PDB file of C-alpha atoms in Angstrom:
ATOM      1  CA  MET A   1      -9.713  26.939  96.724  1.00 94.00           C
ATOM      2  CA  LYS A   2      -6.447  25.129  96.024  1.00 98.00           C
ATOM      3  CA  VAL A   3      -6.242  23.693  92.506  1.00 98.00           C
ATOM      4  CA  LEU A   4      -3.532  21.354  91.269  1.00 98.00           C
ATOM      5  CA  VAL A   5      -2.803  21.582  87.534  1.00 98.00           C
ATOM      6  CA  PHE A   6      -0.480  19.132  85.810  1.00 98.00           C
ATOM      7  CA  ALA A   7       0.268  17.531  82.468  1.00 98.00           C
ATOM      8  CA  GLY A   8       0.812  13.834  81.875  1.00 97.00           C
ATOM      9  CA  SER A   9       4.016  14.538  79.975  1.00 97.00           C
ATOM     10  CA  THR A  10       7.590  15.508  80.743  1.00 96.00           C
ATOM     11  CA  ARG A  11       8.581  16.293  77.144  1.00 94.00           C
ATOM     12  CA  GLN A  12      10.018  19.801  76.794  1.00 92.00           C
ATOM     13  CA  GLN A  13       7.803  20.835  73.859  1.00 92.00           C
ATOM     14  CA  SER A  14       4.735  18.947  75.073  1.00 96.00           C
ATOM     15  CA  LEU A  15       1.447  20.423  73.904  1.00 97.00           C
ATOM     16  CA  ASN A  16      -0.165  19.247  77.141  1.00 98.00           C
ATOM     17  CA  ARG A  17       2.459  20.991  79.254  1.00 98.00           C
ATOM     18  CA  GLN A  18       1.728  24.129  77.235  1.00 98.00           C
ATOM     19  CA  LEU A  19      -1.996  23.647  77.849  1.00 98.00           C
ATOM     20  CA  ALA A  20      -1.316  23.131  81.569  1.00 98.00           C
ATOM     21  CA  ARG A  21       0.592  26.451  81.745  1.00 98.00           C
ATOM     22  CA  VAL A  22      -2.301  28.293  80.082  1.00 98.00           C
ATOM     23  CA  THR A  23      -4.831  26.516  82.313  1.00 98.00           C
ATOM     24  CA  ALA A  24      -2.907  27.340  85.499  1.00 98.00           C
ATOM     25  CA  ALA A  25      -2.922  31.024  84.538  1.00 98.00           C
ATOM     26  CA  MET A  26      -6.665  30.882  83.828  1.00 98.00           C
ATOM     27  CA  VAL A  27      -7.369  29.203  87.175  1.00 98.00           C
ATOM     28  CA  ARG A  28      -5.294  31.884  88.926  1.00 98.00           C
ATOM     29  CA  ALA A  29      -7.252  34.592  87.067  1.00 98.00           C
ATOM     30  CA  SER A  30     -10.459  32.967  88.348  1.00 97.00           C
ATOM     31  CA  GLY A  31      -9.323  33.669  91.905  1.00 97.00           C
ATOM     32  CA  ALA A  32      -8.156  30.227  92.988  1.00 97.00           C
ATOM     33  CA  GLU A  33      -4.789  29.295  94.463  1.00 98.00           C
ATOM     34  CA  VAL A  34      -2.867  27.244  91.892  1.00 98.00           C
ATOM     35  CA  THR A  35      -0.064  24.738  92.106  1.00 98.00           C
ATOM     36  CA  HIS A  36       1.306  24.007  88.652  1.00 98.00           C
ATOM     37  CA  LEU A  37       2.970  20.641  89.162  1.00 98.00           C
ATOM     38  CA  GLU A  38       5.629  19.196  86.875  1.00 98.00           C
ATOM     39  CA  LEU A  39       5.708  15.414  87.288  1.00 98.00           C
ATOM     40  CA  GLY A  40       9.306  15.383  86.047  1.00 96.00           C
ATOM     41  CA  ASP A  41      10.356  17.207  89.227  1.00 97.00           C
ATOM     42  CA  TYR A  42       9.689  14.024  91.223  1.00 97.00           C
ATOM     43  CA  ASP A  43      11.861  10.919  91.192  1.00 97.00           C
ATOM     44  CA  VAL A  44       9.095   8.335  90.861  1.00 97.00           C
ATOM     45  CA  PRO A  45      10.242   4.967  89.523  1.00 98.00           C
ATOM     46  CA  LEU A  46       8.090   2.580  87.541  1.00 97.00           C
ATOM     47  CA  TYR A  47       5.762   0.921  90.045  1.00 98.00           C
ATOM     48  CA  ASN A  48       7.091  -2.450  91.182  1.00 96.00           C
ATOM     49  CA  GLY A  49       5.783  -4.412  94.157  1.00 95.00           C
ATOM     50  CA  ASP A  50       9.259  -5.711  94.984  1.00 96.00           C
ATOM     51  CA  LEU A  51      10.589  -2.156  95.097  1.00 95.00           C
ATOM     52  CA  GLU A  52       7.657  -1.146  97.267  1.00 96.00           C
ATOM     53  CA  THR A  53       8.478  -3.854  99.843  1.00 95.00           C
ATOM     54  CA  ARG A  54      11.887  -2.199 100.291  1.00 95.00           C
ATOM     55  CA  GLY A  55      10.130   1.077 101.079  1.00 95.00           C
ATOM     56  CA  THR A  56       8.022   3.647  99.279  1.00 97.00           C
ATOM     57  CA  PRO A  57      10.331   6.159  97.557  1.00 97.00           C
ATOM     58  CA  PRO A  58      10.449   9.535  99.374  1.00 97.00           C
ATOM     59  CA  ASP A  59       9.279  11.472  96.300  1.00 98.00           C
ATOM     60  CA  VAL A  60       6.173   9.275  96.121  1.00 98.00           C
ATOM     61  CA  VAL A  61       5.282  10.295  99.680  1.00 97.00           C
ATOM     62  CA  ARG A  62       5.924  13.962  98.771  1.00 98.00           C
ATOM     63  CA  LEU A  63       3.685  13.587  95.722  1.00 98.00           C
ATOM     64  CA  LYS A  64       0.932  11.973  97.808  1.00 98.00           C
ATOM     65  CA  GLN A  65       1.013  14.990 100.134  1.00 98.00           C
ATOM     66  CA  VAL A  66       0.755  17.470  97.252  1.00 98.00           C
ATOM     67  CA  PHE A  67      -2.238  15.670  95.719  1.00 98.00           C
ATOM     68  CA  PHE A  68      -3.902  15.309  99.131  1.00 98.00           C
ATOM     69  CA  GLU A  69      -3.573  19.033  99.903  1.00 98.00           C
ATOM     70  CA  HIS A  70      -5.493  20.057  96.783  1.00 98.00           C
ATOM     71  CA  PRO A  71      -9.261  19.411  96.736  1.00 98.00           C
ATOM     72  CA  ALA A  72      -9.382  20.117  92.997  1.00 98.00           C
ATOM     73  CA  TRP A  73      -7.209  18.999  90.087  1.00 98.00           C
ATOM     74  CA  ILE A  74      -7.042  19.681  86.377  1.00 98.00           C
ATOM     75  CA  ILE A  75      -5.195  17.076  84.343  1.00 98.00           C
ATOM     76  CA  CYS A  76      -3.912  17.739  80.813  1.00 98.00           C
ATOM     77  CA  THR A  77      -3.379  14.300  79.354  1.00 98.00           C
ATOM     78  CA  PRO A  78      -1.635  13.350  76.128  1.00 97.00           C
ATOM     79  CA  GLU A  79      -2.934  10.487  74.047  1.00 96.00           C
ATOM     80  CA  TYR A  80      -0.571   7.586  73.360  1.00 95.00           C
ATOM     81  CA  ASN A  81      -1.949   4.706  71.309  1.00 95.00           C
ATOM     82  CA  ALA A  82      -5.544   5.797  71.944  1.00 95.00           C
ATOM     83  CA  SER A  83      -5.107   5.967  75.730  1.00 97.00           C
ATOM     84  CA  TYR A  84      -3.379   7.980  78.437  1.00 97.00           C
ATOM     85  CA  PRO A  85       0.410   7.662  78.862  1.00 97.00           C
ATOM     86  CA  ALA A  86       2.325   5.401  81.230  1.00 97.00           C
ATOM     87  CA  LEU A  87       3.472   8.455  83.219  1.00 97.00           C
ATOM     88  CA  VAL A  88      -0.117   9.161  84.252  1.00 98.00           C
ATOM     89  CA  LYS A  89      -0.855   5.515  85.093  1.00 98.00           C
ATOM     90  CA  ASN A  90       2.371   5.130  87.051  1.00 98.00           C
ATOM     91  CA  THR A  91       1.675   8.302  89.029  1.00 98.00           C
ATOM     92  CA  PHE A  92      -1.757   7.077  90.057  1.00 98.00           C
ATOM     93  CA  ASP A  93      -0.514   3.535  90.714  1.00 98.00           C
ATOM     94  CA  TRP A  94       1.923   4.939  93.294  1.00 98.00           C
ATOM     95  CA  LEU A  95      -0.557   7.477  94.701  1.00 98.00           C
ATOM     96  CA  SER A  96      -3.094   4.736  95.395  1.00 97.00           C
ATOM     97  CA  ARG A  97      -0.715   2.493  97.332  1.00 97.00           C
ATOM     98  CA  PRO A  98      -0.697   2.472 101.141  1.00 97.00           C
ATOM     99  CA  VAL A  99       2.715   3.167 102.659  1.00 97.00           C
ATOM    100  CA  ALA A 100       3.875   0.344 104.935  1.00 94.00           C
ATOM    101  CA  ASN A 101       4.607   1.308 108.543  1.00 93.00           C
ATOM    102  CA  ASN A 102       3.276   4.822 107.997  1.00 95.00           C
ATOM    103  CA  PRO A 103      -0.077   5.357 109.745  1.00 96.00           C
ATOM    104  CA  GLU A 104      -0.592   8.685 107.952  1.00 96.00           C
ATOM    105  CA  TRP A 105      -0.593   6.902 104.568  1.00 97.00           C
ATOM    106  CA  SER A 106      -2.091   3.519 105.493  1.00 97.00           C
ATOM    107  CA  ASP A 107      -5.191   4.374 103.420  1.00 97.00           C
ATOM    108  CA  GLY A 108      -4.365   3.978  99.732  1.00 95.00           C
ATOM    109  CA  TYR A 109      -7.172   6.331  98.697  1.00 97.00           C
ATOM    110  CA  LYS A 110      -6.258   9.180 101.047  1.00 98.00           C
ATOM    111  CA  ALA A 111      -4.540  11.223  98.300  1.00 98.00           C
ATOM    112  CA  THR A 112      -7.378  10.769  95.769  1.00 98.00           C
ATOM    113  CA  ARG A 113     -10.710  10.237  97.545  1.00 98.00           C
ATOM    114  CA  GLY A 114     -13.245  12.991  96.937  1.00 97.00           C
ATOM    115  CA  LYS A 115     -11.030  15.137  94.704  1.00 98.00           C
ATOM    116  CA  VAL A 116     -12.825  17.101  92.006  1.00 98.00           C
ATOM    117  CA  VAL A 117     -11.057  16.556  88.696  1.00 98.00           C
ATOM    118  CA  GLY A 118     -11.350  18.294  85.350  1.00 98.00           C
ATOM    119  CA  VAL A 119      -9.849  16.549  82.338  1.00 98.00           C
ATOM    120  CA  LEU A 120      -8.265  18.319  79.373  1.00 98.00           C
ATOM    121  CA  SER A 121      -6.175  16.930  76.542  1.00 98.00           C
ATOM    122  CA  ALA A 122      -4.265  18.256  73.579  1.00 97.00           C
ATOM    123  CA  SER A 123      -3.107  16.468  70.467  1.00 96.00           C
ATOM    124  CA  PRO A 124      -1.943  17.346  66.960  1.00 95.00           C
ATOM    125  CA  GLY A 125      -4.743  15.093  65.681  1.00 94.00           C
ATOM    126  CA  ALA A 126      -8.319  16.147  65.017  1.00 94.00           C
ATOM    127  CA  LEU A 127      -9.735  14.377  68.097  1.00 95.00           C
ATOM    128  CA  GLY A 128      -7.456  16.281  70.467  1.00 96.00           C
ATOM    129  CA  GLY A 129      -6.749  13.329  72.748  1.00 95.00           C
ATOM    130  CA  LEU A 130     -10.400  12.492  73.349  1.00 95.00           C
ATOM    131  CA  ARG A 131      -9.676   8.755  73.471  1.00 97.00           C
ATOM    132  CA  SER A 132      -7.184   9.246  76.303  1.00 97.00           C
ATOM    133  CA  GLN A 133      -9.903  10.968  78.299  1.00 97.00           C
ATOM    134  CA  SER A 134     -12.310   8.073  77.750  1.00 97.00           C
ATOM    135  CA  HIS A 135      -9.801   5.747  79.443  1.00 97.00           C
ATOM    136  CA  LEU A 136      -8.643   8.161  82.140  1.00 98.00           C
ATOM    137  CA  VAL A 137     -12.078   8.987  83.539  1.00 98.00           C
ATOM    138  CA  PRO A 138     -12.833   5.387  84.686  1.00 98.00           C
ATOM    139  CA  LEU A 139      -9.407   5.239  86.380  1.00 98.00           C
ATOM    140  CA  LEU A 140     -10.135   8.469  88.254  1.00 98.00           C
ATOM    141  CA  MET A 141     -13.562   7.235  89.303  1.00 98.00           C
ATOM    142  CA  ASN A 142     -12.003   4.012  90.567  1.00 98.00           C
ATOM    143  CA  LEU A 143      -9.720   6.184  92.725  1.00 98.00           C
ATOM    144  CA  GLN A 144     -12.896   7.760  94.198  1.00 98.00           C
ATOM    145  CA  CYS A 145     -12.502  11.102  92.430  1.00 98.00           C
ATOM    146  CA  TRP A 146     -15.387  13.287  91.271  1.00 98.00           C
ATOM    147  CA  VAL A 147     -14.869  13.958  87.552  1.00 98.00           C
ATOM    148  CA  THR A 148     -16.591  16.988  86.044  1.00 98.00           C
ATOM    149  CA  PRO A 149     -19.020  16.253  83.214  1.00 97.00           C
ATOM    150  CA  GLN A 150     -17.412  19.036  81.166  1.00 97.00           C
ATOM    151  CA  SER A 151     -14.080  18.164  79.536  1.00 98.00           C
ATOM    152  CA  PHE A 152     -12.169  19.544  76.575  1.00 98.00           C
ATOM    153  CA  ALA A 153     -10.002  17.960  73.898  1.00 98.00           C
ATOM    154  CA  LEU A 154      -7.868  20.462  71.983  1.00 98.00           C
ATOM    155  CA  GLY A 155      -7.508  19.174  68.436  1.00 97.00           C
ATOM    156  CA  ARG A 156      -4.838  20.403  66.021  1.00 96.00           C
ATOM    157  CA  ALA A 157      -3.019  21.616  69.131  1.00 96.00           C
ATOM    158  CA  GLY A 158       0.218  22.247  67.256  1.00 94.00           C
ATOM    159  CA  GLU A 159      -1.555  25.197  65.635  1.00 96.00           C
ATOM    160  CA  ALA A 160      -3.626  26.275  68.667  1.00 96.00           C
ATOM    161  CA  PHE A 161      -1.095  28.442  70.537  1.00 96.00           C
ATOM    162  CA  ASP A 162       0.149  31.888  69.532  1.00 95.00           C
ATOM    163  CA  ALA A 163       3.777  33.070  69.708  1.00 94.00           C
ATOM    164  CA  ALA A 164       3.335  34.006  73.390  1.00 94.00           C
ATOM    165  CA  GLY A 165       2.147  30.475  74.215  1.00 94.00           C
ATOM    166  CA  GLN A 166      -1.492  31.476  74.711  1.00 96.00           C
ATOM    167  CA  LEU A 167      -4.509  29.793  73.163  1.00 97.00           C
ATOM    168  CA  SER A 168      -5.256  31.765  70.021  1.00 96.00           C
ATOM    169  CA  SER A 169      -8.927  30.751  69.744  1.00 96.00           C
ATOM    170  CA  ASP A 170     -11.721  32.278  71.830  1.00 97.00           C
ATOM    171  CA  ARG A 171     -13.568  28.974  71.466  1.00 97.00           C
ATOM    172  CA  ALA A 172     -10.663  27.006  72.982  1.00 98.00           C
ATOM    173  CA  ARG A 173     -10.231  29.494  75.841  1.00 98.00           C
ATOM    174  CA  GLY A 174     -13.957  29.315  76.524  1.00 98.00           C
ATOM    175  CA  ALA A 175     -13.904  25.509  76.577  1.00 98.00           C
ATOM    176  CA  VAL A 176     -10.999  25.437  79.067  1.00 98.00           C
ATOM    177  CA  GLN A 177     -12.783  28.067  81.180  1.00 98.00           C
ATOM    178  CA  ALA A 178     -15.958  25.940  81.199  1.00 98.00           C
ATOM    179  CA  VAL A 179     -14.018  22.976  82.618  1.00 98.00           C
ATOM    180  CA  LEU A 180     -12.276  25.004  85.278  1.00 98.00           C
ATOM    181  CA  ASP A 181     -15.560  26.733  86.218  1.00 98.00           C
ATOM    182  CA  GLN A 182     -17.124  23.313  86.853  1.00 98.00           C
ATOM    183  CA  VAL A 183     -14.091  22.203  88.864  1.00 98.00           C
ATOM    184  CA  LEU A 184     -14.254  25.283  91.078  1.00 98.00           C
ATOM    185  CA  PHE A 185     -18.051  25.088  91.439  1.00 98.00           C
ATOM    186  CA  ALA A 186     -18.051  21.424  92.478  1.00 98.00           C
ATOM    187  CA  ALA A 187     -14.982  21.686  94.712  1.00 98.00           C
ATOM    188  CA  GLN A 188     -16.506  24.643  96.602  1.00 97.00           C
ATOM    189  CA  ARG A 189     -19.671  22.685  97.259  1.00 96.00           C
ATOM    190  CA  LEU A 190     -17.997  19.428  98.223  1.00 93.00           C
ATOM    191  CA  ASN A 191     -15.414  21.124 100.432  1.00 89.00           C
ATOM    192  CA  GLY A 192     -17.432  24.172 101.577  1.00 74.00           C
TER     193      GLY A 192
END
């Protein structure tokens, strides 16, 4: 099973990027093939219909291919103003757009339809980014994704990692494992 893991942040010291690194290692240890994607590695401009009429940026097409090739995803989303960040929204806005004059990408849902998605979040606050998840899940469902019922919000995340960058709590590791177990279980059955 190919699993795509990414964080909705490009900040160097992002807690969600740290959580994504830990999660990718845990998915790998579970026997799945992992792609740990950094959204900052792609030159994806702010979505603009006028820009799109001049041609879909090449990195958007590359990103579409990466998302399409993975039947399962785990997203680590920050919480900005009680919702998910613009980086996440912009990524999915571009992913859902058909590419003009490109028969391979004429279907706007090709990169997202039927993907099994687990949602994690991390925040210095007590809720751990839970409110971002409550907004992200409807977006994912609108993109025809299957979202696992199990999710995890890592509260007080600034204190949750040890010096080696690992989750220091057995409870937190177990909660992440529960999400990835559901992702793998559902993706195997839907893509078996």
